Short mmCIF file of C-alpha atoms in Angstrom, two decimals:
data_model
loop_
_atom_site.label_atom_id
_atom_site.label_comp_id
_atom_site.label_asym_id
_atom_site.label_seq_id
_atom_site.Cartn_x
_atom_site.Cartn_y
_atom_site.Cartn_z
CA UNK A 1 89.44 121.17 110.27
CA UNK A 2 90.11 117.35 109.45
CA UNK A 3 93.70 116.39 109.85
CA UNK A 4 93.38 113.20 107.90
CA UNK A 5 93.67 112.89 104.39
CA UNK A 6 91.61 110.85 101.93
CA UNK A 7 88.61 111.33 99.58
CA UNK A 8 84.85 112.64 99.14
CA UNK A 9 82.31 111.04 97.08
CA UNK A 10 79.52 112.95 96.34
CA UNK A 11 76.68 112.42 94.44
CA UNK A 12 73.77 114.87 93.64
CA UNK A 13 70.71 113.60 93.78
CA UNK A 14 67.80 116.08 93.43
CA UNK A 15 66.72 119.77 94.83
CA UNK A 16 63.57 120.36 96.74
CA UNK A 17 61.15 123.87 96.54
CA UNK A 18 63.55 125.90 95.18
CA UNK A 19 62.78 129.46 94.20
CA UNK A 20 61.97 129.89 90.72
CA UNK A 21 64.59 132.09 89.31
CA UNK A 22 63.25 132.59 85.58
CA UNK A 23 61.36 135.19 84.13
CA UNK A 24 59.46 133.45 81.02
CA UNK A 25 58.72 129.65 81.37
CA UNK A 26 60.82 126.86 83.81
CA UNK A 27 64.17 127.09 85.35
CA UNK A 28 66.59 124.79 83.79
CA UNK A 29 68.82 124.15 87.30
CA UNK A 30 72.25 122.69 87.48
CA UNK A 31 74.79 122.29 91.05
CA UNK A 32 78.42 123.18 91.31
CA UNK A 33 80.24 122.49 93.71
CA UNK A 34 84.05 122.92 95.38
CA UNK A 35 86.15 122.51 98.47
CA UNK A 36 88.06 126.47 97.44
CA UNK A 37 86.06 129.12 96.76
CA UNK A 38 89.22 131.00 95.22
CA UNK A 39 89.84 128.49 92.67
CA UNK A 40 86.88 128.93 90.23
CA UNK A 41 89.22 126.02 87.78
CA UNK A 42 87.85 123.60 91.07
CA UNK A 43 83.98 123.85 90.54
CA UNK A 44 82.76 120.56 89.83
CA UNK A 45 79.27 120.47 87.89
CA UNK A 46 76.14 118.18 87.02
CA UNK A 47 73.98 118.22 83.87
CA UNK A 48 71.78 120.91 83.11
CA UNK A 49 67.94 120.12 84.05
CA UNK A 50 65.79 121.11 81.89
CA UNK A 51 62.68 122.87 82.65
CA UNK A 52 62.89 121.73 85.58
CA UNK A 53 61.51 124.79 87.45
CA UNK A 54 60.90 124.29 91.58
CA UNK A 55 62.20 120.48 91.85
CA UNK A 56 65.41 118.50 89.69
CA UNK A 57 67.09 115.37 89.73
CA UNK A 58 70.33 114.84 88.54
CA UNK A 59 71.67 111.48 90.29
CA UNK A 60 75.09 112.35 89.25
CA UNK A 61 78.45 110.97 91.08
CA UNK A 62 81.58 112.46 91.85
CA UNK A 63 85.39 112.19 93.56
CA UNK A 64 86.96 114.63 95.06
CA UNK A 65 90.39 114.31 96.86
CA UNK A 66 90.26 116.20 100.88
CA UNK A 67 93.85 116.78 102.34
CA UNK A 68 92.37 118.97 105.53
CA UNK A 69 89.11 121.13 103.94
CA UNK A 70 86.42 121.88 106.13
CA UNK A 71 83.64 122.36 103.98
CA UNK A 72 81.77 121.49 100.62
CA UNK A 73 80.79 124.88 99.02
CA UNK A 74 76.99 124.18 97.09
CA UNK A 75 75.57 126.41 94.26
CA UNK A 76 72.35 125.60 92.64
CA UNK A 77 72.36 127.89 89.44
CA UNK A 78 69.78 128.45 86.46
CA UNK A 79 71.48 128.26 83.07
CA UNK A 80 70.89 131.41 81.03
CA UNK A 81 71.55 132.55 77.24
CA UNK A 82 73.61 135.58 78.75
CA UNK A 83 75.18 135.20 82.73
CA UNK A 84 74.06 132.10 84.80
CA UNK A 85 71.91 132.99 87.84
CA UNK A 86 72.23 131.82 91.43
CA UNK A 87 69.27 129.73 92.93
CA UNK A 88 70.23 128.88 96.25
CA UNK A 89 73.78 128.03 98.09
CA UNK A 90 75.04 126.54 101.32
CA UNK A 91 78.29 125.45 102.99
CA UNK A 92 78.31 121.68 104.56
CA UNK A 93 81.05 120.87 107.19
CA UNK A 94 83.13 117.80 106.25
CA UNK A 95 83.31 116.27 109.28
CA UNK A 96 79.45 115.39 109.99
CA UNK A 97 80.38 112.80 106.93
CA UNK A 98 83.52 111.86 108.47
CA UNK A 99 81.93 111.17 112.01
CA UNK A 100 78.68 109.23 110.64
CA UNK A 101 78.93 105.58 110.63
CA UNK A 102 81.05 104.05 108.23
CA UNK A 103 81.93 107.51 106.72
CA UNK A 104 78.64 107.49 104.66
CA UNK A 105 75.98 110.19 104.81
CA UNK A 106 72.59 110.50 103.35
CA UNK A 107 71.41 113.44 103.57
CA UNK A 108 69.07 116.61 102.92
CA UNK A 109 71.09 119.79 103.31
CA UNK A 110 69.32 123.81 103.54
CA UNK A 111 70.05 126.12 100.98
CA UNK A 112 69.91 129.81 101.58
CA UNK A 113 69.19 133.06 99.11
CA UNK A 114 71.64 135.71 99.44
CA UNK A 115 69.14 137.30 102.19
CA UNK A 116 69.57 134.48 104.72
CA UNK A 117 65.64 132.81 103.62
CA UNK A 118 65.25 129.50 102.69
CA UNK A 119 65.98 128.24 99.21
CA UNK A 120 64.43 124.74 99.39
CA UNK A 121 66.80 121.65 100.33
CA UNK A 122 69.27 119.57 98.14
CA UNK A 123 69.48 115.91 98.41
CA UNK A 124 73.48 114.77 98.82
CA UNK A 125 74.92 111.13 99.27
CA UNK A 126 78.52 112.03 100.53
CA UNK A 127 81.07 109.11 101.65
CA UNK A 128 84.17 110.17 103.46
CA UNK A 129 86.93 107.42 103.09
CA UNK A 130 90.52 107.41 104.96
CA UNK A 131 89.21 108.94 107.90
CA UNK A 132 88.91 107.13 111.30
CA UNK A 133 85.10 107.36 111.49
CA UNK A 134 82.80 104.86 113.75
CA UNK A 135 81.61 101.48 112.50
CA UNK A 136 79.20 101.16 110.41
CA UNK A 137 77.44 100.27 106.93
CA UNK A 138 76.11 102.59 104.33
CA UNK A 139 73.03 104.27 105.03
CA UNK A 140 69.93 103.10 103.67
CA UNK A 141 66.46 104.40 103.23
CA UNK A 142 65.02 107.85 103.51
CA UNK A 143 67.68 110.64 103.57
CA UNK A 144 68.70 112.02 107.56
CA UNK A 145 68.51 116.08 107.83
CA UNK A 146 72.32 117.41 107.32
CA UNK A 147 74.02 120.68 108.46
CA UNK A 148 74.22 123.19 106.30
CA UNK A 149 74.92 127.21 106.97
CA UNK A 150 75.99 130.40 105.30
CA UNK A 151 79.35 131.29 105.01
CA UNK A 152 80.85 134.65 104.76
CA UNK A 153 83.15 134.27 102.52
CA UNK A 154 80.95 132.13 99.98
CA UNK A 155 78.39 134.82 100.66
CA UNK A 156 80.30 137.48 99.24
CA UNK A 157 81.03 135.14 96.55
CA UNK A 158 77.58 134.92 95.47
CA UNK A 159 76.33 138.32 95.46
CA UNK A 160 78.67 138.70 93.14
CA UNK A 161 77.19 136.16 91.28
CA UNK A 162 73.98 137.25 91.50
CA UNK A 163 75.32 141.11 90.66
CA UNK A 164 76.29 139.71 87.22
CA UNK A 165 73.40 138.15 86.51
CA UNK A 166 71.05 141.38 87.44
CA UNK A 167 73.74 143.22 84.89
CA UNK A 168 73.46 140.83 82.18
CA UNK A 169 69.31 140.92 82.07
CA UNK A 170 69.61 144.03 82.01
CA UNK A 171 72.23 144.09 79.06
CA UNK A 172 70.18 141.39 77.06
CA UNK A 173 66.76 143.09 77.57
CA UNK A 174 68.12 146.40 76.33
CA UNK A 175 70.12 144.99 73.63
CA UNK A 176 66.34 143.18 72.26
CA UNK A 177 64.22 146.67 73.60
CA UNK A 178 66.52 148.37 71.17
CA UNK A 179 65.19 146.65 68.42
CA UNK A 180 61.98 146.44 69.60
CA UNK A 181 61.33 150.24 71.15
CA UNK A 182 64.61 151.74 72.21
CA UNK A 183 67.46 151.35 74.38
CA UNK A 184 67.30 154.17 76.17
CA UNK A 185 63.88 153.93 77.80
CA UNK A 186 63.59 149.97 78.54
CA UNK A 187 67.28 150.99 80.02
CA UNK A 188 66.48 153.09 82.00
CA UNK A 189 63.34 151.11 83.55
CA UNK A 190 65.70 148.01 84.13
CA UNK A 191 68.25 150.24 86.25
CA UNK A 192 65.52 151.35 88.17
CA UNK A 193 64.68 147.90 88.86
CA UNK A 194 68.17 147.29 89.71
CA UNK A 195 68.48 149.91 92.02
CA UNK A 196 64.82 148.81 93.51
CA UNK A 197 66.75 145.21 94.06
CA UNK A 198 69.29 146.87 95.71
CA UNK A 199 67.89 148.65 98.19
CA UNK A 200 65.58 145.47 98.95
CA UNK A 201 69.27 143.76 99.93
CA UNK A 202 70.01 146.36 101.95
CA UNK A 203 66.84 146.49 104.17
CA UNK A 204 67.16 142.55 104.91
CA UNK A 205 70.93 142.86 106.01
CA UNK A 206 69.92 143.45 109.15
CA UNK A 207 67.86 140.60 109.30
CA UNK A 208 70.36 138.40 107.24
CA UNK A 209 73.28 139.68 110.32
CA UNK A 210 70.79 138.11 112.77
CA UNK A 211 70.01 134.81 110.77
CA UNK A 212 73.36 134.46 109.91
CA UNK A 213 74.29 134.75 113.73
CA UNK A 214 71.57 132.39 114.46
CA UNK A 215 73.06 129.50 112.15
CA UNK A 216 76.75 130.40 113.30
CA UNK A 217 75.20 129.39 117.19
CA UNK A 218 73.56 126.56 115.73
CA UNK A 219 76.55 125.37 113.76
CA UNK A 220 78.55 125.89 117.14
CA UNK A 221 76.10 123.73 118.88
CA UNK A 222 76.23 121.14 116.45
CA UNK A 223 80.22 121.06 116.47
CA UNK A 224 80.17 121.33 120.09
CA UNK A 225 77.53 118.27 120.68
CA UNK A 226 79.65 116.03 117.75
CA UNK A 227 82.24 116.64 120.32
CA UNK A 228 80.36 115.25 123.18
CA UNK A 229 78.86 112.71 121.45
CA UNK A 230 83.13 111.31 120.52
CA UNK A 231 83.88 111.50 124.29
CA UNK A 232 80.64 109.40 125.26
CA UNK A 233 81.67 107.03 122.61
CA UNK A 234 85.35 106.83 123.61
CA UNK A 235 83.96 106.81 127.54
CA UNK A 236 81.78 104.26 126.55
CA UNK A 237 84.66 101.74 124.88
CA UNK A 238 86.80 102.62 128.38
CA UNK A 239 84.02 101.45 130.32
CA UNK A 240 83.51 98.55 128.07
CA UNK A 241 87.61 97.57 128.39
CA UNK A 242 87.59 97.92 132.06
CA UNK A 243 84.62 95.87 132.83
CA UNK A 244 86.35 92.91 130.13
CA UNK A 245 89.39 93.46 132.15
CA UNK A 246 87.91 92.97 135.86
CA UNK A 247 85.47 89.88 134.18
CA UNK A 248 88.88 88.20 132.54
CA UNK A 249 90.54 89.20 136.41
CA UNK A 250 88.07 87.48 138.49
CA UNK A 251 87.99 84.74 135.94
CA UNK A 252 91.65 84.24 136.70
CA UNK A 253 90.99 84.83 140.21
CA UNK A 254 88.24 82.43 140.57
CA UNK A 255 90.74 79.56 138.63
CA UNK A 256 93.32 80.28 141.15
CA UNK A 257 91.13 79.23 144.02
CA UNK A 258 89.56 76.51 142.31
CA UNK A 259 93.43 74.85 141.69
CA UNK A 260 94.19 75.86 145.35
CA UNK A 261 90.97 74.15 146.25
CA UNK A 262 91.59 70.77 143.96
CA UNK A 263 95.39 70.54 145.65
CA UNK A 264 94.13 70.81 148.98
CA UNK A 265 91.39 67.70 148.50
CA UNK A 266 94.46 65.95 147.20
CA UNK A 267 96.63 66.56 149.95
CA UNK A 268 94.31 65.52 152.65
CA UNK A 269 93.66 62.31 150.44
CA UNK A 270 97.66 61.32 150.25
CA UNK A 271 97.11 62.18 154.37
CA UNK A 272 94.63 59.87 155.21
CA UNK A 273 96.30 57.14 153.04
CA UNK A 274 99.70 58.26 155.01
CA UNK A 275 97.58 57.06 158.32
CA UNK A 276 95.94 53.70 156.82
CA UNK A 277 99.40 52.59 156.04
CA UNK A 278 100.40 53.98 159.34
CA UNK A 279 97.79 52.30 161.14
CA UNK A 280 98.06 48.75 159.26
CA UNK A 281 102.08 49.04 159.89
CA UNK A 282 101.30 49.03 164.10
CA UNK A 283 98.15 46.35 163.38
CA UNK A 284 100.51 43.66 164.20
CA UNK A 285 102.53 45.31 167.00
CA UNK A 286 99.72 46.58 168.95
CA UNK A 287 96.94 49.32 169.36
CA UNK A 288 97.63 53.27 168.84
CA UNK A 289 95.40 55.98 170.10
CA UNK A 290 91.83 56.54 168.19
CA UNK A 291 92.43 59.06 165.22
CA UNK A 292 88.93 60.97 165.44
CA UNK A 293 89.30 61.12 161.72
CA UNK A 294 91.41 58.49 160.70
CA UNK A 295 90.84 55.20 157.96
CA UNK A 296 90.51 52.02 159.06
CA UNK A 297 90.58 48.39 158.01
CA UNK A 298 88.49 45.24 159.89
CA UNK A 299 90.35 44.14 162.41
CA UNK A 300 92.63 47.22 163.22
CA UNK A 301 93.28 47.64 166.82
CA UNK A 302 93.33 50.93 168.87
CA UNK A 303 93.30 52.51 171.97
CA UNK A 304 90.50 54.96 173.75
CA UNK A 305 90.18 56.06 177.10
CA UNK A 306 92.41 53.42 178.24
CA UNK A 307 90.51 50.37 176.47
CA UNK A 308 91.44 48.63 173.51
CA UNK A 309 88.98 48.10 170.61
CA UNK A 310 88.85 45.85 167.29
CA UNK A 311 87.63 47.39 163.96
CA UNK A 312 84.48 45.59 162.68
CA UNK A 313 84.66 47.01 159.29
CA UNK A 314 86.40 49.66 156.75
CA UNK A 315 85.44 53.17 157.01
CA UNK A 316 86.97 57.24 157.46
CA UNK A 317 85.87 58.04 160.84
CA UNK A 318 84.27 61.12 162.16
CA UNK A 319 84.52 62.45 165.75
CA UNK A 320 81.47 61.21 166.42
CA UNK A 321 82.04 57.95 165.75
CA UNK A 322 83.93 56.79 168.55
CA UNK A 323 85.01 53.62 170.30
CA UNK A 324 82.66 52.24 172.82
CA UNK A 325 79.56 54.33 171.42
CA UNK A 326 79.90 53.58 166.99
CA UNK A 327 79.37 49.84 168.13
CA UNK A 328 78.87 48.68 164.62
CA UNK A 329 82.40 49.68 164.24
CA UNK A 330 83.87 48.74 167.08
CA UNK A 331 84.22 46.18 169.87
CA UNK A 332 85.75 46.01 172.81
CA UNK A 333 88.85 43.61 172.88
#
């Protein structure tokens, strides 16, 4: 069940191979449609097709308002002069449209007889808004198959349905055989072929038990792969926050050591300046000791191994370079 509330817009688009229904000339097929089966005041319908027969197209909109319903109830019926008579039916679970991208779903749903067989397909544009469903835009080209199924409860809904209109052809053929050759015989003939109908139901329940079971696994499947499919999607997004997390982390990490790097250059610069000045301040007092890395200026003075030497130009020096061997640097004094 969804938990959310908001809104379903629905529009009917057209019906697909449906089983013709009517006895002399074309079906003339219309869909109604709910979210309660109890409430018959909540049946929402389209325009009557006319002669239509196997295929119609209605491209008719509606809004309906979902505080927590599961499914959308279809019935595909044949308008009659006496009772209206069932074509096909199906139930469609809400939350396929709630889960689809961007709430929208175009799609072609089943529709069953009362025996479990097919019924052709209906073509539905439904668009679920209010709901926290997964990015996207509406969908846009050829329709996606949907999931539809047989419900028990809107099964026992339509036999009935389908009861009444078996009782009223019979009632309207023997109210014209009674003008034409009596009541009592076309009567009887049409109870017979009620009771022949009948007993056709009743060897296919078995049948419709084990189809029905077979779309009640399938729906389960369905449900339970929706499932999986939200927990690789939420996986997914954790994955995708931890990996921005440890990229914005070594980021900051790799800053860190850059400053740290920057400030140590520095310091050893303000260093070797310390020792220039250091070593120009005891220039005119005498030689110090030979700083393997030290600056000097042309004409500073040190010590080495017990000899004095004379800078003969600027430079940083190196270990290498050292008095009595670097003699473009120094000379002996």
């Amino acid at each position: 069940m969804l938990h959310n509330e908001g809104s379903l817009s629905i529009t009917v688009v057209s019906a697909q191979d449906m089983p013709d229904v009517e006895k002399l000339g074309k079906q003339d097929p219309y869909v109604q449609f709910t979210l309660y089966l109890e409430d018959k005041k909540s049946f929402q319908k389209t325009h009557v097709q006319k002669n239509a027969g196997h295929n119609a197209t209605w491209n008719q909109s509606f809004d309906m308002r979902l505080t927590g319903e599961p499914e959308l109830f279809i019935e595909v019926m044949d308008e009659e002069k006496g009772v209206d008579e069932l074509i096909g039916f199906c139930a469609i679970p809400i939350n396929q449209v709630a889960q689809a991208p961007g709430g929208n779903f175009n799609g072609l749903f089943g529709l069953f007889l009362v025996n479990g067989k097919s019924a052709g397909t209906i073509h539905l544009n439904l668009v679920a808004r209010g709901f926290n469903s997964p990015p996207g835009g509406q969908q846009h080209g050829q329709p996606i198959q949907g999931r539809s199924y047989v419900s028990e409860e809107h099964l026992k809904r339509v036999k009935s349905l389908r009861n009444k209109g078996i009782a009223g052809d019979i009632g309207t053929a023997v109210l014209g055989g009674a003008l034409a050759v009596g009541a009592g015989f076309l009567g009887n003939k049409l109870h017979q072929d009620y009771e022949k109908k009948k007993e056709e139901e009743q060897q296919q329940q078995e049948q419709f038990e084990q189809e029905k079971q077979k779309l009640e696994q399938d729906r389960e499947r369905f449900e339970r792969e929706q499932q999986e499919a939200e927990q690789r999607r939420r996986r997914e997004e954790e994955e995708q926050k931890q990996r921005a997390e440890h990229e914005r982390r070594k980021h900051q990490q790799e800053e860190e050591q850059r400053r740290h790097h920057d400030e140590g250059r520095s310091e050893h610069h303000h260093h070797n300046e310390g020792r220039s000045e250091h070593g120009h301040h005891h220039n005119g007092g005498g030689a110090r000791e030979w700083d393997p890395v030290g600056t000097y200026a042309a004409g500073d003075r040190v010590k080495y191994h017990g000899h004095s030497y004379i800078c003969l130009q600027s430079h940083t020096s190196n270990p290498t370079w050292m008095p009595g061997a670097a003699h473009s640097l120094w000379q002996g004094a």
